[in-house]
Structure formats: structure tokens, C-alpha cells
mmCIF file of N, CA and C in Angstrom:
data_model
loop_
_atom_site.group_PDB
_atom_site.id
_atom_site.type_symbol
_atom_site.label_atom_id
_atom_site.label_comp_id
_atom_site.label_asym_id
_atom_site.label_seq_id
_atom_site.Cartn_x
_atom_site.Cartn_y
_atom_site.Cartn_z
ATOM 1 N N MET A 1 1.000 -1.162 -0.065
ATOM 2 C CA MET A 1 0.345 -0.230 0.350
ATOM 3 C C MET A 1 0.830 1.060 -0.163
ATOM 4 N N ARG A 2 0.900 2.058 -0.932
ATOM 5 C CA ARG A 2 1.014 3.270 -0.878
ATOM 6 C C ARG A 2 0.628 4.798 -0.266
ATOM 7 N N VAL A 3 1.010 5.146 0.564
ATOM 8 C CA VAL A 3 0.853 6.206 1.468
ATOM 9 C C VAL A 3 1.036 8.005 0.268
ATOM 10 N N GLU A 4 0.110 8.384 0.090
ATOM 11 C CA GLU A 4 -0.038 9.236 -0.568
ATOM 12 C C GLU A 4 0.044 10.820 0.202
ATOM 13 N N PRO A 5 0.617 12.120 0.230
ATOM 14 C CA PRO A 5 0.542 13.070 1.065
ATOM 15 C C PRO A 5 -0.647 14.172 0.227
ATOM 16 N N PHE A 6 -0.972 13.734 -0.947
ATOM 17 C CA PHE A 6 -1.581 14.634 -2.001
ATOM 18 C C PHE A 6 -2.605 14.228 -2.081
ATOM 19 N N ASP A 7 -4.135 15.365 -2.296
ATOM 20 C CA ASP A 7 -5.254 14.645 -2.182
ATOM 21 C C ASP A 7 -5.186 15.072 -4.096
ATOM 22 N N ALA A 8 -6.527 14.145 -4.543
ATOM 23 C CA ALA A 8 -6.663 14.376 -5.687
ATOM 24 C C ALA A 8 -6.329 15.757 -6.521
ATOM 25 N N ASN A 9 -6.678 16.847 -6.321
ATOM 26 C CA ASN A 9 -6.359 18.208 -6.390
ATOM 27 C C ASN A 9 -4.654 18.661 -6.276
ATOM 28 N N GLY A 10 -4.072 17.539 -5.390
ATOM 29 C CA GLY A 10 -2.651 18.466 -5.847
ATOM 30 C C GLY A 10 -2.586 18.948 -4.436
ATOM 31 N N ASN A 11 -3.609 19.122 -3.445
ATOM 32 C CA ASN A 11 -3.243 19.533 -2.148
ATOM 33 C C ASN A 11 -2.940 18.853 -1.029
ATOM 34 N N LEU A 12 -1.567 19.765 -0.238
ATOM 35 C CA LEU A 12 -1.389 18.712 0.893
ATOM 36 C C LEU A 12 -2.391 18.436 2.195
ATOM 37 N N ILE A 13 -2.265 16.868 1.970
ATOM 38 C CA ILE A 13 -3.648 16.639 3.189
ATOM 39 C C ILE A 13 -3.088 16.967 4.326
ATOM 40 N N THR A 14 -3.648 17.518 5.172
ATOM 41 C CA THR A 14 -2.908 18.019 6.449
ATOM 42 C C THR A 14 -4.306 17.361 7.937
ATOM 43 N N ASP A 15 -5.793 17.165 7.615
ATOM 44 C CA ASP A 15 -6.577 16.695 8.056
ATOM 45 C C ASP A 15 -6.467 16.163 9.211
ATOM 46 N N PHE A 16 -7.238 16.110 10.423
ATOM 47 C CA PHE A 16 -6.410 15.233 11.651
ATOM 48 C C PHE A 16 -7.174 14.091 11.497
ATOM 49 N N ARG A 17 -7.689 13.524 10.636
ATOM 50 C CA ARG A 17 -8.006 12.246 10.154
ATOM 51 C C ARG A 17 -6.563 11.747 9.394
ATOM 52 N N GLY A 18 -5.887 12.206 9.210
ATOM 53 C CA GLY A 18 -4.224 11.868 8.252
ATOM 54 C C GLY A 18 -3.310 11.633 9.152
ATOM 55 N N LYS A 19 -2.276 12.265 8.400
ATOM 56 C CA LYS A 19 -1.199 12.711 8.563
ATOM 57 C C LYS A 19 -0.940 13.666 10.166
ATOM 58 N N GLY A 20 -1.836 14.654 9.860
ATOM 59 C CA GLY A 20 -1.884 15.592 10.894
ATOM 60 C C GLY A 20 -2.518 15.009 12.090
ATOM 61 N N GLY A 21 -3.390 13.950 12.317
ATOM 62 C CA GLY A 21 -3.593 13.167 13.984
ATOM 63 C C GLY A 21 -2.326 12.314 14.108
ATOM 64 N N VAL A 22 -1.630 11.963 13.957
ATOM 65 C CA VAL A 22 -0.229 11.484 14.057
ATOM 66 C C VAL A 22 0.394 12.405 14.612
ATOM 67 N N PHE A 23 0.669 13.674 13.833
ATOM 68 C CA PHE A 23 1.425 14.881 14.670
ATOM 69 C C PHE A 23 0.867 15.188 15.686
ATOM 70 N N ALA A 24 -0.777 15.482 15.591
ATOM 71 C CA ALA A 24 -1.181 15.393 17.004
ATOM 72 C C ALA A 24 -1.251 15.124 18.636
ATOM 73 N N VAL A 25 -1.091 13.674 17.852
ATOM 74 C CA VAL A 25 -0.651 12.622 18.846
ATOM 75 C C VAL A 25 0.923 12.912 19.610
ATOM 76 N N ASN A 26 1.632 12.530 18.351
ATOM 77 C CA ASN A 26 2.742 12.712 19.163
ATOM 78 C C ASN A 26 3.646 13.746 20.072
ATOM 79 N N VAL A 27 2.749 15.240 19.262
ATOM 80 C CA VAL A 27 2.885 16.421 20.292
ATOM 81 C C VAL A 27 2.705 16.259 21.393
ATOM 82 N N SER A 28 1.443 16.198 21.539
ATOM 83 C CA SER A 28 0.796 15.800 23.174
ATOM 84 C C SER A 28 1.398 14.999 23.537
ATOM 85 N N GLY A 29 1.586 13.730 22.977
ATOM 86 C CA GLY A 29 2.567 12.846 24.108
ATOM 87 C C GLY A 29 3.486 12.996 24.554
ATOM 88 N N SER A 30 4.565 14.612 23.667
ATOM 89 C CA SER A 30 5.599 14.848 24.120
ATOM 90 C C SER A 30 4.933 15.348 25.558
ATOM 91 N N PHE A 31 4.408 16.456 25.443
ATOM 92 C CA PHE A 31 3.819 17.660 26.544
ATOM 93 C C PHE A 31 3.591 16.619 27.617
ATOM 94 N N LEU A 32 2.483 15.433 27.685
ATOM 95 C CA LEU A 32 2.256 14.336 28.680
ATOM 96 C C LEU A 32 3.558 14.080 29.296
ATOM 97 N N LEU A 33 4.276 13.282 28.521
ATOM 98 C CA LEU A 33 5.732 13.024 29.132
ATOM 99 C C LEU A 33 6.411 14.026 29.812
ATOM 100 N N GLY A 34 6.282 15.488 28.965
ATOM 101 C CA GLY A 34 6.766 16.132 30.106
ATOM 102 C C GLY A 34 6.440 16.806 31.256
ATOM 103 N N LEU A 35 5.122 16.940 31.302
ATOM 104 C CA LEU A 35 4.317 16.902 32.300
ATOM 105 C C LEU A 35 4.974 15.980 33.398
ATOM 106 N N LEU A 36 4.338 14.401 33.147
ATOM 107 C CA LEU A 36 4.645 13.507 34.064
ATOM 108 C C LEU A 36 6.561 13.418 34.369
ATOM 109 N N THR A 37 7.289 13.769 33.706
ATOM 110 C CA THR A 37 8.880 14.145 33.836
ATOM 111 C C THR A 37 9.040 14.982 34.835
ATOM 112 N N GLY A 38 8.202 16.413 34.588
ATOM 113 C CA GLY A 38 8.613 17.415 35.708
ATOM 114 C C GLY A 38 7.880 17.304 36.632
ATOM 115 N N TYR A 39 6.547 16.564 37.270
ATOM 116 C CA TYR A 39 6.152 15.840 38.116
ATOM 117 C C TYR A 39 6.824 14.940 39.013
ATOM 118 N N THR A 40 7.495 13.910 38.551
ATOM 119 C CA THR A 40 7.993 13.303 39.126
ATOM 120 C C THR A 40 9.311 13.599 39.857
ATOM 121 N N GLU A 41 10.018 14.698 38.961
ATOM 122 C CA GLU A 41 10.991 15.253 39.720
ATOM 123 C C GLU A 41 10.969 15.966 40.660
ATOM 124 N N ALA A 42 9.826 16.653 40.364
ATOM 125 C CA ALA A 42 9.888 17.571 41.505
ATOM 126 C C ALA A 42 9.453 17.088 42.937
ATOM 127 N N LYS A 43 8.810 15.640 42.842
ATOM 128 C CA LYS A 43 8.504 15.127 43.769
ATOM 129 C C LYS A 43 9.041 13.728 44.222
ATOM 130 N N VAL A 44 10.638 14.127 44.562
ATOM 131 C CA VAL A 44 11.605 12.582 44.518
ATOM 132 C C VAL A 44 10.810 11.904 45.301
ATOM 133 N N ASN A 45 10.271 10.715 44.552
ATOM 134 C CA ASN A 45 9.344 9.435 45.575
ATOM 135 C C ASN A 45 9.861 8.619 45.078
ATOM 136 N N ILE A 46 10.544 7.421 45.421
ATOM 137 C CA ILE A 46 10.300 6.168 44.825
ATOM 138 C C ILE A 46 8.996 5.521 44.247
ATOM 139 N N ALA A 47 7.790 5.865 44.634
ATOM 140 C CA ALA A 47 6.413 5.569 43.952
ATOM 141 C C ALA A 47 5.905 6.443 43.045
ATOM 142 N N ASP A 48 6.526 7.646 42.745
ATOM 143 C CA ASP A 48 6.547 8.293 42.123
ATOM 144 C C ASP A 48 7.478 7.946 40.320
ATOM 145 N N GLU A 49 8.297 7.399 40.849
ATOM 146 C CA GLU A 49 9.140 7.263 39.713
ATOM 147 C C GLU A 49 8.707 5.541 39.516
ATOM 148 N N ASN A 50 8.096 4.785 39.973
ATOM 149 C CA ASN A 50 7.770 3.711 39.279
ATOM 150 C C ASN A 50 6.226 4.220 38.385
ATOM 151 N N LEU A 51 5.830 5.097 39.065
ATOM 152 C CA LEU A 51 4.607 5.754 38.345
ATOM 153 C C LEU A 51 4.926 6.241 36.901
ATOM 154 N N GLN A 52 6.076 7.220 37.265
ATOM 155 C CA GLN A 52 6.601 7.789 35.535
ATOM 156 C C GLN A 52 7.342 6.415 34.583
ATOM 157 N N ALA A 53 7.933 5.597 35.520
ATOM 158 C CA ALA A 53 8.292 3.923 34.440
ATOM 159 C C ALA A 53 6.928 3.370 33.775
ATOM 160 N N VAL A 54 5.717 3.853 34.741
ATOM 161 C CA VAL A 54 4.606 2.600 34.027
ATOM 162 C C VAL A 54 3.928 3.723 33.158
ATOM 163 N N LEU A 55 3.642 5.003 33.514
ATOM 164 C CA LEU A 55 2.880 5.826 32.667
ATOM 165 C C LEU A 55 3.770 6.306 31.641
ATOM 166 N N GLY A 56 5.586 6.329 31.713
ATOM 167 C CA GLY A 56 5.851 7.401 30.357
ATOM 168 C C GLY A 56 6.013 6.288 29.493
ATOM 169 N N THR A 57 6.825 5.013 29.694
ATOM 170 C CA THR A 57 7.411 4.271 28.872
ATOM 171 C C THR A 57 6.016 3.334 28.421
ATOM 172 N N GLY A 58 5.003 2.752 29.228
ATOM 173 C CA GLY A 58 4.108 2.199 29.038
ATOM 174 C C GLY A 58 2.689 2.899 28.239
ATOM 175 N N PHE A 59 2.212 3.745 28.945
ATOM 176 C CA PHE A 59 0.964 4.138 28.329
ATOM 177 C C PHE A 59 1.506 5.177 26.932
ATOM 178 N N LEU A 60 2.460 6.282 27.799
ATOM 179 C CA LEU A 60 2.912 6.844 26.727
ATOM 180 C C LEU A 60 3.608 6.365 25.580
ATOM 181 N N GLY A 61 4.123 5.429 25.763
ATOM 182 C CA GLY A 61 4.861 5.262 24.300
ATOM 183 C C GLY A 61 4.280 4.493 24.016
ATOM 184 N N GLY A 62 3.023 3.973 24.411
ATOM 185 C CA GLY A 62 1.967 2.942 23.445
ATOM 186 C C GLY A 62 1.013 4.579 22.655
ATOM 187 N N TYR A 63 0.659 5.312 22.840
ATOM 188 C CA TYR A 63 -0.250 6.270 22.870
ATOM 189 C C TYR A 63 0.862 6.602 21.503
ATOM 190 N N THR A 64 1.895 7.479 21.789
ATOM 191 C CA THR A 64 2.302 8.304 20.365
ATOM 192 C C THR A 64 2.930 7.215 19.666
ATOM 193 N N THR A 65 3.113 7.555 18.600
ATOM 194 C CA THR A 65 3.254 6.706 17.079
ATOM 195 C C THR A 65 3.898 7.312 16.503
ATOM 196 N N PHE A 66 5.710 7.252 17.014
ATOM 197 C CA PHE A 66 6.345 7.770 15.875
ATOM 198 C C PHE A 66 6.787 6.947 14.940
ATOM 199 N N SER A 67 6.512 5.873 14.564
ATOM 200 C CA SER A 67 6.663 4.942 13.518
ATOM 201 C C SER A 67 5.758 5.448 12.695
ATOM 202 N N GLY A 68 4.721 5.886 13.210
ATOM 203 C CA GLY A 68 3.579 6.273 11.857
ATOM 204 C C GLY A 68 4.058 8.085 11.312
ATOM 205 N N ALA A 69 4.292 8.637 12.071
ATOM 206 C CA ALA A 69 5.195 9.476 11.728
ATOM 207 C C ALA A 69 6.560 9.363 10.563
ATOM 208 N N GLU A 70 7.185 8.371 10.931
ATOM 209 C CA GLU A 70 8.206 8.014 9.618
ATOM 210 C C GLU A 70 7.688 7.585 8.828
ATOM 211 N N LEU A 71 6.689 6.941 8.581
ATOM 212 C CA LEU A 71 5.676 6.093 7.427
ATOM 213 C C LEU A 71 5.504 7.791 6.663
ATOM 214 N N GLY A 72 4.591 8.666 7.569
ATOM 215 C CA GLY A 72 3.941 10.033 6.401
ATOM 216 C C GLY A 72 5.534 10.785 5.838
ATOM 217 N N THR A 73 6.475 10.347 6.462
ATOM 218 C CA THR A 73 7.755 11.455 6.227
ATOM 219 C C THR A 73 8.363 10.731 5.174
ATOM 220 N N LEU A 74 8.189 9.658 5.179
ATOM 221 C CA LEU A 74 8.804 8.691 3.561
ATOM 222 C C LEU A 74 7.776 9.007 2.959
ATOM 223 N N ALA A 75 6.660 8.967 2.677
ATOM 224 C CA ALA A 75 5.864 9.015 1.701
ATOM 225 C C ALA A 75 5.819 10.781 0.937
ATOM 226 N N LEU A 76 5.940 11.728 2.234
ATOM 227 C CA LEU A 76 6.585 13.289 1.373
ATOM 228 C C LEU A 76 7.795 13.249 1.054
ATOM 229 N N TYR A 77 9.140 12.546 1.881
ATOM 230 C CA TYR A 77 9.980 12.549 0.711
ATOM 231 C C TYR A 77 10.044 12.372 -0.475
ATOM 232 N N ARG A 78 8.972 10.425 -0.721
ATOM 233 C CA ARG A 78 9.181 10.474 -2.078
ATOM 234 C C ARG A 78 8.124 11.153 -2.959
ATOM 235 N N ALA A 79 7.317 12.362 -2.757
ATOM 236 C CA ALA A 79 6.671 13.234 -3.127
ATOM 237 C C ALA A 79 7.668 14.389 -3.475
ATOM 238 N N GLY A 80 8.590 14.828 -2.306
ATOM 239 C CA GLY A 80 9.625 15.780 -2.651
ATOM 240 C C GLY A 80 10.482 15.975 -1.266
ATOM 241 N N ALA A 81 11.229 16.090 -1.632
ATOM 242 C CA ALA A 81 12.371 16.264 0.091
ATOM 243 C C ALA A 81 12.173 17.277 0.853
ATOM 244 N N ARG A 82 11.861 18.534 0.346
ATOM 245 C CA ARG A 82 11.720 19.736 0.826
ATOM 246 C C ARG A 82 10.231 19.301 2.064
ATOM 247 N N MET A 83 9.156 18.642 1.535
ATOM 248 C CA MET A 83 7.946 18.413 2.368
ATOM 249 C C MET A 83 8.769 17.284 3.495
ATOM 250 N N ALA A 84 9.583 16.467 3.359
ATOM 251 C CA ALA A 84 9.783 15.569 4.222
ATOM 252 C C ALA A 84 10.503 16.441 5.635
ATOM 253 N N ALA A 85 11.415 17.194 5.173
ATOM 254 C CA ALA A 85 11.910 18.236 5.518
ATOM 255 C C ALA A 85 11.479 19.169 6.847
ATOM 256 N N VAL A 86 10.369 19.760 6.500
ATOM 257 C CA VAL A 86 9.490 20.568 7.093
ATOM 258 C C VAL A 86 8.979 19.505 7.896
ATOM 259 N N ASN A 87 8.400 18.532 7.415
ATOM 260 C CA ASN A 87 7.546 17.572 8.160
ATOM 261 C C ASN A 87 8.669 16.979 9.554
ATOM 262 N N VAL A 88 9.506 16.677 9.167
ATOM 263 C CA VAL A 88 10.915 16.983 10.556
ATOM 264 C C VAL A 88 10.634 17.446 11.169
ATOM 265 N N VAL A 89 11.131 18.733 11.056
ATOM 266 C CA VAL A 89 11.416 19.754 12.058
ATOM 267 C C VAL A 89 10.685 20.359 12.532
ATOM 268 N N SER A 90 9.281 20.962 11.531
ATOM 269 C CA SER A 90 8.120 21.020 12.712
ATOM 270 C C SER A 90 8.312 20.374 13.837
ATOM 271 N N ALA A 91 7.902 18.799 13.535
ATOM 272 C CA ALA A 91 7.283 17.539 14.498
ATOM 273 C C ALA A 91 8.254 18.252 15.891
ATOM 274 N N LEU A 92 9.759 17.661 15.315
ATOM 275 C CA LEU A 92 10.594 18.222 16.100
ATOM 276 C C LEU A 92 10.423 19.146 17.098
ATOM 277 N N ALA A 93 10.292 20.194 16.505
ATOM 278 C CA ALA A 93 10.133 21.531 17.328
ATOM 279 C C ALA A 93 9.008 21.561 17.965
ATOM 280 N N ALA A 94 7.605 20.816 17.347
ATOM 281 C CA ALA A 94 7.066 21.206 18.525
ATOM 282 C C ALA A 94 7.010 20.526 19.845
ATOM 283 N N SER A 95 7.484 18.812 19.344
ATOM 284 C CA SER A 95 7.543 18.629 20.498
ATOM 285 C C SER A 95 8.426 18.731 21.420
ATOM 286 N N LEU A 96 9.462 19.109 21.579
ATOM 287 C CA LEU A 96 10.674 19.573 22.237
ATOM 288 C C LEU A 96 9.642 20.827 22.929
ATOM 289 N N ALA A 97 9.231 21.785 21.914
ATOM 290 C CA ALA A 97 8.437 22.544 23.132
ATOM 291 C C ALA A 97 7.760 22.510 23.848
ATOM 292 N N LEU A 98 6.518 21.457 23.319
ATOM 293 C CA LEU A 98 5.586 20.942 24.736
ATOM 294 C C LEU A 98 6.126 20.259 25.701
ATOM 295 N N ALA A 99 7.299 19.405 25.384
ATOM 296 C CA ALA A 99 7.857 18.691 26.096
ATOM 297 C C ALA A 99 8.645 19.289 27.434
ATOM 298 N N ALA A 100 8.993 20.516 26.885
ATOM 299 C CA ALA A 100 9.714 21.490 28.009
ATOM 300 C C ALA A 100 8.598 22.371 28.602
ATOM 301 N N LEU A 101 7.473 22.909 28.171
ATOM 302 C CA LEU A 101 6.330 22.743 28.660
ATOM 303 C C LEU A 101 5.760 22.485 30.124
ATOM 304 N N GLY A 102 5.608 21.163 29.340
ATOM 305 C CA GLY A 102 5.185 20.054 29.936
ATOM 306 C C GLY A 102 5.617 20.019 31.542
ATOM 307 N N LEU A 103 7.131 20.113 31.580
ATOM 308 C CA LEU A 103 8.635 19.782 31.934
ATOM 309 C C LEU A 103 8.157 20.985 33.360
ATOM 310 N N TRP A 104 8.264 22.219 32.679
ATOM 311 C CA TRP A 104 7.986 23.626 33.578
ATOM 312 C C TRP A 104 6.623 23.244 33.897
ATOM 313 N N ILE A 105 5.594 23.090 33.983
ATOM 314 C CA ILE A 105 4.432 23.352 34.430
ATOM 315 C C ILE A 105 4.167 21.998 35.215
ATOM 316 N N GLY A 106 4.650 20.693 34.738
ATOM 317 C CA GLY A 106 5.263 19.909 36.009
ATOM 318 C C GLY A 106 5.939 19.867 37.136
ATOM 319 N N GLY A 107 6.977 20.222 36.698
ATOM 320 C CA GLY A 107 7.859 20.639 37.739
ATOM 321 C C GLY A 107 7.466 21.995 38.969
#
């Protein structure tokens, strides 16, 4: 199955039912992991560290779908390297910014 990043009119598909949904999930997962990490670092407690491991690795690891993001990036690369680069840079920048916000709020 080939994933195409453009619709029949040549417009980039950005709705939240497509690749935008993967972007939103990954960015929100980064925020939640930052929030969880900030909270557990502020409350140095073995129970909180175990909670961080279970929720961070288990739940949020399953919630985010970076493999889906990579598949979308590959489809964009096939269509044109510039769009793939924009996808990677924007996802990384947004994820880092929201993870930092989560750390700040959680701590």
C-alpha cells in the first residue's frame, strides 16, 4: 500500500484524520511525558518514579506513534524532499517545545 501525502487536486493532506492526527498525538504525548517527568522530578519519591516508568514508557509509549510519523515522512520524501524536511523539523520543534512546557508546568 502506498501512502500519498496529496489529494486528487494536488493539495497537501493535513486534516486530523490523516497525517495531522499522527502529528497531534505525538506532540501531545511529548507534552504529557514532559508533564509527568516534571512532576516526578519535583516529588523525588520511589513510588512516583515507578509511576513515571509505567505511565511514561508503557502508556505514553503506546499512545505516541513515531513509527507512523516516519511512514508519513517517507511518503513526503517520495513526493519531494523539502516537504519531508519540513515535516521532520516541525514535528521535532513542536515536540521539544511542548515537552519543555510540560516539564515547566509539572515541576
